[in-house]
Amino acid sequence: MARPPTTYWEYIRVEDLLKLQSGLAETEEGLSNDEVLFITIHQIDELWFKLLLRELISIRDLFAQSPVPEQSLSEGVRGMRRMVGLFHQVAQHFALMETMTTRDYLAFRDKLSPASGFQSAQLREIEILMGLESKLRVPLGGESTYMDALKNHDGSDSPASRRVSRRLEDRPTLAEAVDAWLWRTPIQGSTPQDEGDAEVVRGFLDAYLAQHAAETQRSRRFAEHEGLDDEDRARLDRRYEDERRRAREFLLAEDVEDAEERARRSRIRAALVFIESYRELPLLAWPREVVDAIVAMEQASLIFRQRHARMVERVIGRRPGTGGSSGVDYLDKTALTYRVFEDVWAVRRLQLRRDALPPLEQARFYGLVADEG
Ligand code: HEM
């Protein structure tokens, strides 16, 4: 039997959807336009979070493969670009929220207290699946943790806390999966399985650090001018010296105590520098897009956080939030510190001009056909 023709309203469930904006009341009738806007924007944003999570899970699954099939990297990049678009959508809605005055918001604010966006389980899931470490979390201010805030008021589990608990078990995170993929990156044609790989990687890092040191000397020379006094010169010397020290510590992963983990972290960082430095190599075409997409994705998530904080400052000023945090200060702290892909950002500080790069070895391995004359 042929199925009945589909209608728009059945497929999109329009009538069901339009019944959901009344908050705690039976119907929207008694609510102001501001309150319905407030509820609707939150609902739309939760739907964007839902889509963000779906993309994130697919991308994580893709990078959790070993090896990651080369032809699927473009899919990962496309997913991350979609995530960028989704974060931008959420951030854009804050402008709409700003059409509400402080007084208009105060008219219904007490009704929602002590509820807060702080209880958005989906945002927590996104953070966890990306790989945000619990130790980086900004405390809400009281004794309770972000997990406590997700529970019912009597301390029992809620749909939100159950969701987040399940996500905490869901490994690897995207950051872990991407690290494993980066770790396998061929550096100067050598992979971790190859004999002598550690020496090849160390050779590359030493050559890179030597070039980096020469470049900082060069930058120091450019910073020289007549107006400087001895104190200025000493400060500049220290500053560039500091750059050299930081580059070394970072690439050799001296911040990592365990020797095995230090070697692994150093190889991951070397891979990032390698991909960024020799980006035009055909074999690195997709890896380089992946790295760019990761930066764009994390940047978009930070812009979302910052934009939210600016909107909040405009609507309620610097008063405490309904969830009990310090409000804008708390939000600004999260925008500053909730970073997962630290290494991807850190290599930007020590990248070199193309002309200053150490020579590439095994160019053919990366698909670059040398001019054989
Ligand atoms: C007038 C509008 C809004 C105000 C005044 C506001 C205020 C705040 C404040 C002060 C916090 C910090 C926690 C607390 O103490 O409550 C917070 C957290 C949060 N808000 Fe909003 N918010 C508004 C709209 C929105 C919208 C439209 C969304 C969209 C999803 C949203 C999502 C969140 C999320 C996810 C958090 C948790 C952030 C984190 O802990 O990292 N908020 N909000």
PDB file of N, CA, C and O and ligand atoms in Angstrom, residues 38 41-42 45-46 49 90 94 97 100 105 109 115-120 123-124 127 140 304-305 308 311-312 315-316 319-328 330-331 334 338, ligand 1:
ATOM      1  N   PHE A  38      13.311  34.801  24.960  1.00  0.00           N
ATOM      2  CA  PHE A  38      14.338  34.226  25.838  1.00  0.00           C
ATOM      3  C   PHE A  38      14.279  32.695  25.799  1.00  0.00           C
ATOM      4  O   PHE A  38      15.296  32.015  25.624  1.00  0.00           O
ATOM      5  N   ILE A  41      15.138  31.345  22.078  1.00  0.00           N
ATOM      6  CA  ILE A  41      16.568  31.373  21.718  1.00  0.00           C
ATOM      7  C   ILE A  41      17.311  30.239  22.434  1.00  0.00           C
ATOM      8  O   ILE A  41      18.129  29.543  21.835  1.00  0.00           O
ATOM      9  N   HIS A  42      16.997  30.041  23.699  1.00  0.00           N
ATOM     10  CA  HIS A  42      17.655  28.926  24.409  1.00  0.00           C
ATOM     11  C   HIS A  42      17.336  27.599  23.735  1.00  0.00           C
ATOM     12  O   HIS A  42      18.207  26.734  23.583  1.00  0.00           O
ATOM     13  N   ASP A  45      19.233  27.280  20.532  1.00  0.00           N
ATOM     14  CA  ASP A  45      20.647  27.021  20.803  1.00  0.00           C
ATOM     15  C   ASP A  45      20.878  25.587  21.281  1.00  0.00           C
ATOM     16  O   ASP A  45      21.883  24.961  20.941  1.00  0.00           O
ATOM     17  N   GLU A  46      19.948  25.062  22.058  1.00  0.00           N
ATOM     18  CA  GLU A  46      20.088  23.650  22.463  1.00  0.00           C
ATOM     19  C   GLU A  46      20.023  22.744  21.227  1.00  0.00           C
ATOM     20  O   GLU A  46      20.695  21.709  21.173  1.00  0.00           O
ATOM     21  N   PHE A  49      23.323  22.927  19.691  1.00  0.00           N
ATOM     22  CA  PHE A  49      24.248  22.093  20.484  1.00  0.00           C
ATOM     23  C   PHE A  49      24.075  20.613  20.109  1.00  0.00           C
ATOM     24  O   PHE A  49      25.035  19.855  20.037  1.00  0.00           O
ATOM     25  N   VAL A  90      25.063  30.196  17.209  1.00  0.00           N
ATOM     26  CA  VAL A  90      24.720  30.405  18.618  1.00  0.00           C
ATOM     27  C   VAL A  90      25.179  31.805  19.039  1.00  0.00           C
ATOM     28  O   VAL A  90      24.435  32.565  19.670  1.00  0.00           O
ATOM     29  N   PHE A  94      22.951  35.999  20.267  1.00  0.00           N
ATOM     30  CA  PHE A  94      23.075  36.888  21.421  1.00  0.00           C
ATOM     31  C   PHE A  94      22.712  38.328  21.053  1.00  0.00           C
ATOM     32  O   PHE A  94      22.247  39.094  21.889  1.00  0.00           O
ATOM     33  N   MET A  97      19.147  38.624  21.612  1.00  0.00           N
ATOM     34  CA  MET A  97      18.877  38.695  23.056  1.00  0.00           C
ATOM     35  C   MET A  97      19.071  40.123  23.554  1.00  0.00           C
ATOM     36  O   MET A  97      18.377  40.582  24.462  1.00  0.00           O
ATOM     37  N   MET A 100      16.540  42.991  24.262  1.00  0.00           N
ATOM     38  CA  MET A 100      15.764  43.011  25.499  1.00  0.00           C
ATOM     39  C   MET A 100      16.468  43.950  26.495  1.00  0.00           C
ATOM     40  O   MET A 100      17.681  43.841  26.687  1.00  0.00           O
ATOM     41  N   TYR A 105      14.139  42.164  31.211  1.00  0.00           N
ATOM     42  CA  TYR A 105      14.611  40.842  31.652  1.00  0.00           C
ATOM     43  C   TYR A 105      14.303  40.637  33.134  1.00  0.00           C
ATOM     44  O   TYR A 105      13.844  39.576  33.560  1.00  0.00           O
ATOM     45  N   ARG A 109      13.029  37.414  35.455  1.00  0.00           N
ATOM     46  CA  ARG A 109      14.259  36.696  35.829  1.00  0.00           C
ATOM     47  C   ARG A 109      14.075  35.832  37.087  1.00  0.00           C
ATOM     48  O   ARG A 109      14.578  34.705  37.151  1.00  0.00           O
ATOM     49  N   ALA A 115      17.790  28.344  38.185  1.00  0.00           N
ATOM     50  CA  ALA A 115      18.185  27.664  36.937  1.00  0.00           C
ATOM     51  C   ALA A 115      19.167  28.560  36.182  1.00  0.00           C
ATOM     52  O   ALA A 115      19.188  29.770  36.386  1.00  0.00           O
ATOM     53  N   SER A 116      19.977  27.938  35.298  1.00  0.00           N
ATOM     54  CA  SER A 116      20.978  28.711  34.559  1.00  0.00           C
ATOM     55  C   SER A 116      21.483  27.892  33.378  1.00  0.00           C
ATOM     56  O   SER A 116      21.410  26.655  33.391  1.00  0.00           O
ATOM     57  N   GLY A 117      22.012  28.589  32.385  1.00  0.00           N
ATOM     58  CA  GLY A 117      22.674  27.921  31.262  1.00  0.00           C
ATOM     59  C   GLY A 117      23.805  27.023  31.761  1.00  0.00           C
ATOM     60  O   GLY A 117      24.265  26.128  31.056  1.00  0.00           O
ATOM     61  N   PHE A 118      24.238  27.281  32.976  1.00  0.00           N
ATOM     62  CA  PHE A 118      25.253  26.452  33.616  1.00  0.00           C
ATOM     63  C   PHE A 118      24.789  24.995  33.693  1.00  0.00           C
ATOM     64  O   PHE A 118      25.592  24.082  33.835  1.00  0.00           O
ATOM     65  N   GLN A 119      23.470  24.798  33.601  1.00  0.00           N
ATOM     66  CA  GLN A 119      22.920  23.431  33.654  1.00  0.00           C
ATOM     67  C   GLN A 119      22.703  22.850  32.253  1.00  0.00           C
ATOM     68  O   GLN A 119      22.011  21.844  32.124  1.00  0.00           O
ATOM     69  N   SER A 120      23.275  23.486  31.237  1.00  0.00           N
ATOM     70  CA  SER A 120      23.137  22.939  29.880  1.00  0.00           C
ATOM     71  C   SER A 120      24.007  21.686  29.748  1.00  0.00           C
ATOM     72  O   SER A 120      25.230  21.767  29.610  1.00  0.00           O
ATOM     73  N   LEU A 123      26.114  21.431  26.432  1.00  0.00           N
ATOM     74  CA  LEU A 123      27.384  22.164  26.331  1.00  0.00           C
ATOM     75  C   LEU A 123      28.467  21.402  27.098  1.00  0.00           C
ATOM     76  O   LEU A 123      29.596  21.281  26.632  1.00  0.00           O
ATOM     77  N   ARG A 124      28.123  20.856  28.247  1.00  0.00           N
ATOM     78  CA  ARG A 124      29.107  20.076  29.007  1.00  0.00           C
ATOM     79  C   ARG A 124      29.565  18.859  28.193  1.00  0.00           C
ATOM     80  O   ARG A 124      30.740  18.525  28.176  1.00  0.00           O
ATOM     81  N   GLU A 127      32.025  19.986  25.620  1.00  0.00           N
ATOM     82  CA  GLU A 127      33.345  20.261  26.217  1.00  0.00           C
ATOM     83  C   GLU A 127      34.079  18.949  26.523  1.00  0.00           C
ATOM     84  O   GLU A 127      35.280  18.808  26.248  1.00  0.00           O
ATOM     85  N   LEU A 140      32.373  27.395  40.071  1.00  0.00           N
ATOM     86  CA  LEU A 140      31.194  28.266  40.047  1.00  0.00           C
ATOM     87  C   LEU A 140      31.256  29.303  41.171  1.00  0.00           C
ATOM     88  O   LEU A 140      30.642  30.349  41.097  1.00  0.00           O
ATOM     89  N   PHE A 304      32.097  32.174  20.767  1.00  0.00           N
ATOM     90  CA  PHE A 304      30.766  31.953  21.350  1.00  0.00           C
ATOM     91  C   PHE A 304      30.789  32.327  22.837  1.00  0.00           C
ATOM     92  O   PHE A 304      29.924  33.045  23.344  1.00  0.00           O
ATOM     93  N   ARG A 305      31.798  31.879  23.571  1.00  0.00           N
ATOM     94  CA  ARG A 305      31.872  32.171  25.014  1.00  0.00           C
ATOM     95  C   ARG A 305      32.022  33.673  25.263  1.00  0.00           C
ATOM     96  O   ARG A 305      31.375  34.245  26.145  1.00  0.00           O
ATOM     97  N   HIS A 308      28.813  35.573  24.440  1.00  0.00           N
ATOM     98  CA  HIS A 308      27.823  35.360  25.498  1.00  0.00           C
ATOM     99  C   HIS A 308      28.125  36.297  26.679  1.00  0.00           C
ATOM    100  O   HIS A 308      27.227  36.979  27.196  1.00  0.00           O
ATOM    101  N   MET A 311      27.176  39.869  25.900  1.00  0.00           N
ATOM    102  CA  MET A 311      25.716  40.044  25.940  1.00  0.00           C
ATOM    103  C   MET A 311      25.251  40.108  27.388  1.00  0.00           C
ATOM    104  O   MET A 311      24.455  40.962  27.774  1.00  0.00           O
ATOM    105  N   VAL A 312      25.788  39.195  28.213  1.00  0.00           N
ATOM    106  CA  VAL A 312      25.371  39.140  29.618  1.00  0.00           C
ATOM    107  C   VAL A 312      25.712  40.465  30.310  1.00  0.00           C
ATOM    108  O   VAL A 312      24.901  41.033  31.045  1.00  0.00           O
ATOM    109  N   VAL A 315      23.125  42.989  29.359  1.00  0.00           N
ATOM    110  CA  VAL A 315      21.763  42.801  29.875  1.00  0.00           C
ATOM    111  C   VAL A 315      21.699  42.867  31.402  1.00  0.00           C
ATOM    112  O   VAL A 315      20.799  43.482  31.955  1.00  0.00           O
ATOM    113  N   ILE A 316      22.651  42.240  32.107  1.00  0.00           N
ATOM    114  CA  ILE A 316      22.518  42.254  33.592  1.00  0.00           C
ATOM    115  C   ILE A 316      23.694  42.915  34.303  1.00  0.00           C
ATOM    116  O   ILE A 316      23.777  42.897  35.528  1.00  0.00           O
ATOM    117  N   ARG A 319      26.317  41.777  37.889  1.00  0.00           N
ATOM    118  CA  ARG A 319      25.687  41.149  39.066  1.00  0.00           C
ATOM    119  C   ARG A 319      25.893  39.622  39.000  1.00  0.00           C
ATOM    120  O   ARG A 319      26.198  39.090  37.922  1.00  0.00           O
ATOM    121  N   PRO A 320      25.673  38.903  40.116  1.00  0.00           N
ATOM    122  CA  PRO A 320      25.820  37.439  40.075  1.00  0.00           C
ATOM    123  C   PRO A 320      24.793  36.787  39.154  1.00  0.00           C
ATOM    124  O   PRO A 320      23.709  37.339  38.943  1.00  0.00           O
ATOM    125  N   GLY A 321      25.138  35.625  38.616  1.00  0.00           N
ATOM    126  CA  GLY A 321      24.226  34.914  37.723  1.00  0.00           C
ATOM    127  C   GLY A 321      23.157  34.160  38.498  1.00  0.00           C
ATOM    128  O   GLY A 321      23.314  33.926  39.703  1.00  0.00           O
ATOM    129  N   THR A 322      22.082  33.767  37.804  1.00  0.00           N
ATOM    130  CA  THR A 322      21.028  33.001  38.491  1.00  0.00           C
ATOM    131  C   THR A 322      21.573  31.664  38.987  1.00  0.00           C
ATOM    132  O   THR A 322      21.082  31.092  39.955  1.00  0.00           O
ATOM    133  N   GLY A 323      22.612  31.159  38.321  1.00  0.00           N
ATOM    134  CA  GLY A 323      23.197  29.875  38.726  1.00  0.00           C
ATOM    135  C   GLY A 323      24.131  30.020  39.911  1.00  0.00           C
ATOM    136  O   GLY A 323      24.677  29.040  40.413  1.00  0.00           O
ATOM    137  N   GLY A 324      24.376  31.272  40.349  1.00  0.00           N
ATOM    138  CA  GLY A 324      25.177  31.491  41.544  1.00  0.00           C
ATOM    139  C   GLY A 324      26.645  31.797  41.279  1.00  0.00           C
ATOM    140  O   GLY A 324      27.429  31.920  42.218  1.00  0.00           O
ATOM    141  N   SER A 325      27.029  31.958  40.016  1.00  0.00           N
ATOM    142  CA  SER A 325      28.429  32.316  39.744  1.00  0.00           C
ATOM    143  C   SER A 325      28.567  33.835  39.871  1.00  0.00           C
ATOM    144  O   SER A 325      27.577  34.545  40.055  1.00  0.00           O
ATOM    145  N   SER A 326      29.825  34.315  39.711  1.00  0.00           N
ATOM    146  CA  SER A 326      30.037  35.760  39.770  1.00  0.00           C
ATOM    147  C   SER A 326      29.476  36.440  38.520  1.00  0.00           C
ATOM    148  O   SER A 326      29.511  37.656  38.412  1.00  0.00           O
ATOM    149  N   GLY A 327      28.981  35.658  37.558  1.00  0.00           N
ATOM    150  CA  GLY A 327      28.391  36.236  36.343  1.00  0.00           C
ATOM    151  C   GLY A 327      29.440  36.463  35.264  1.00  0.00           C
ATOM    152  O   GLY A 327      30.162  35.546  34.888  1.00  0.00           O
ATOM    153  N   VAL A 328      29.556  37.734  34.814  1.00  0.00           N
ATOM    154  CA  VAL A 328      30.457  38.057  33.701  1.00  0.00           C
ATOM    155  C   VAL A 328      31.903  37.605  33.972  1.00  0.00           C
ATOM    156  O   VAL A 328      32.573  37.065  33.085  1.00  0.00           O
ATOM    157  N   TYR A 330      32.993  35.150  35.784  1.00  0.00           N
ATOM    158  CA  TYR A 330      33.071  33.697  35.593  1.00  0.00           C
ATOM    159  C   TYR A 330      33.114  33.370  34.097  1.00  0.00           C
ATOM    160  O   TYR A 330      33.959  32.598  33.635  1.00  0.00           O
ATOM    161  N   LEU A 331      32.205  33.981  33.338  1.00  0.00           N
ATOM    162  CA  LEU A 331      32.120  33.673  31.903  1.00  0.00           C
ATOM    163  C   LEU A 331      33.406  34.083  31.175  1.00  0.00           C
ATOM    164  O   LEU A 331      33.894  33.369  30.298  1.00  0.00           O
ATOM    165  N   THR A 334      36.075  31.508  31.662  1.00  0.00           N
ATOM    166  CA  THR A 334      35.935  30.293  30.848  1.00  0.00           C
ATOM    167  C   THR A 334      36.382  30.589  29.403  1.00  0.00           C
ATOM    168  O   THR A 334      37.013  29.760  28.769  1.00  0.00           O
ATOM    169  N   TYR A 338      39.178  27.844  28.610  1.00  0.00           N
ATOM    170  CA  TYR A 338      38.647  26.557  28.139  1.00  0.00           C
ATOM    171  C   TYR A 338      39.207  26.215  26.762  1.00  0.00           C
ATOM    172  O   TYR A 338      38.514  26.285  25.759  1.00  0.00           O
TER     173      TYR A 338
HETATM  174  C1  HEM B   1      19.512  37.476  29.026  1.00  0.00           C
HETATM  175  C2  HEM B   1      20.123  36.413  28.585  1.00  0.00           C
HETATM  176  C3  HEM B   1      21.171  35.672  29.357  1.00  0.00           C
HETATM  177  C4  HEM B   1      21.795  35.972  30.521  1.00  0.00           C
HETATM  178  C5  HEM B   1      21.621  37.199  31.392  1.00  0.00           C
HETATM  179  C6  HEM B   1      22.714  34.891  30.813  1.00  0.00           C
HETATM  180  C7  HEM B   1      23.551  34.845  31.922  1.00  0.00           C
HETATM  181  C8  HEM B   1      24.394  33.819  32.229  1.00  0.00           C
HETATM  182  C9  HEM B   1      25.260  33.773  33.378  1.00  0.00           C
HETATM  183  C10 HEM B   1      25.423  34.887  34.389  1.00  0.00           C
HETATM  184  C11 HEM B   1      25.906  32.595  33.366  1.00  0.00           C
HETATM  185  C12 HEM B   1      26.928  32.076  34.395  1.00  0.00           C
HETATM  186  C13 HEM B   1      26.348  31.020  35.291  1.00  0.00           C
HETATM  187  C14 HEM B   1      25.397  31.612  36.303  1.00  0.00           C
HETATM  188  O1  HEM B   1      25.836  32.084  37.339  1.00  0.00           O
HETATM  189  O2  HEM B   1      24.186  31.574  36.024  1.00  0.00           O
HETATM  190  C15 HEM B   1      25.457  31.879  32.196  1.00  0.00           C
HETATM  191  C16 HEM B   1      25.909  30.639  31.809  1.00  0.00           C
HETATM  192  C17 HEM B   1      25.546  30.024  30.626  1.00  0.00           C
HETATM  193  N1  HEM B   1      24.658  30.492  29.700  1.00  0.00           N
HETATM  194 FE1  HEM B   1      23.689  32.244  29.726  1.00  0.00          FE
HETATM  195  N2  HEM B   1      22.649  33.978  29.809  1.00  0.00           N
HETATM  196  C18 HEM B   1      21.715  34.399  28.897  1.00  0.00           C
HETATM  197  C19 HEM B   1      21.353  33.780  27.738  1.00  0.00           C
HETATM  198  C20 HEM B   1      21.882  32.601  27.278  1.00  0.00           C
HETATM  199  C21 HEM B   1      21.552  31.971  26.033  1.00  0.00           C
HETATM  200  C22 HEM B   1      20.618  32.505  24.955  1.00  0.00           C
HETATM  201  C23 HEM B   1      22.252  30.825  25.984  1.00  0.00           C
HETATM  202  C24 HEM B   1      22.209  29.867  24.835  1.00  0.00           C
HETATM  203  C25 HEM B   1      22.408  28.608  24.910  1.00  0.00           C
HETATM  204  C26 HEM B   1      23.019  30.713  27.215  1.00  0.00           C
HETATM  205  C27 HEM B   1      23.848  29.657  27.555  1.00  0.00           C
HETATM  206  C28 HEM B   1      24.602  29.590  28.686  1.00  0.00           C
HETATM  207  C29 HEM B   1      25.483  28.487  28.962  1.00  0.00           C
HETATM  208  C30 HEM B   1      25.700  27.263  28.087  1.00  0.00           C
HETATM  209  C31 HEM B   1      26.096  28.768  30.173  1.00  0.00           C
HETATM  210  C32 HEM B   1      27.175  27.947  30.891  1.00  0.00           C
HETATM  211  C33 HEM B   1      28.530  28.487  30.496  1.00  0.00           C
HETATM  212  C34 HEM B   1      29.676  27.778  31.189  1.00  0.00           C
HETATM  213  O3  HEM B   1      29.535  27.376  32.346  1.00  0.00           O
HETATM  214  O4  HEM B   1      30.733  27.610  30.551  1.00  0.00           O
HETATM  215  N3  HEM B   1      22.783  31.822  27.962  1.00  0.00           N
HETATM  216  N4  HEM B   1      24.545  32.646  31.518  1.00  0.00           N
END
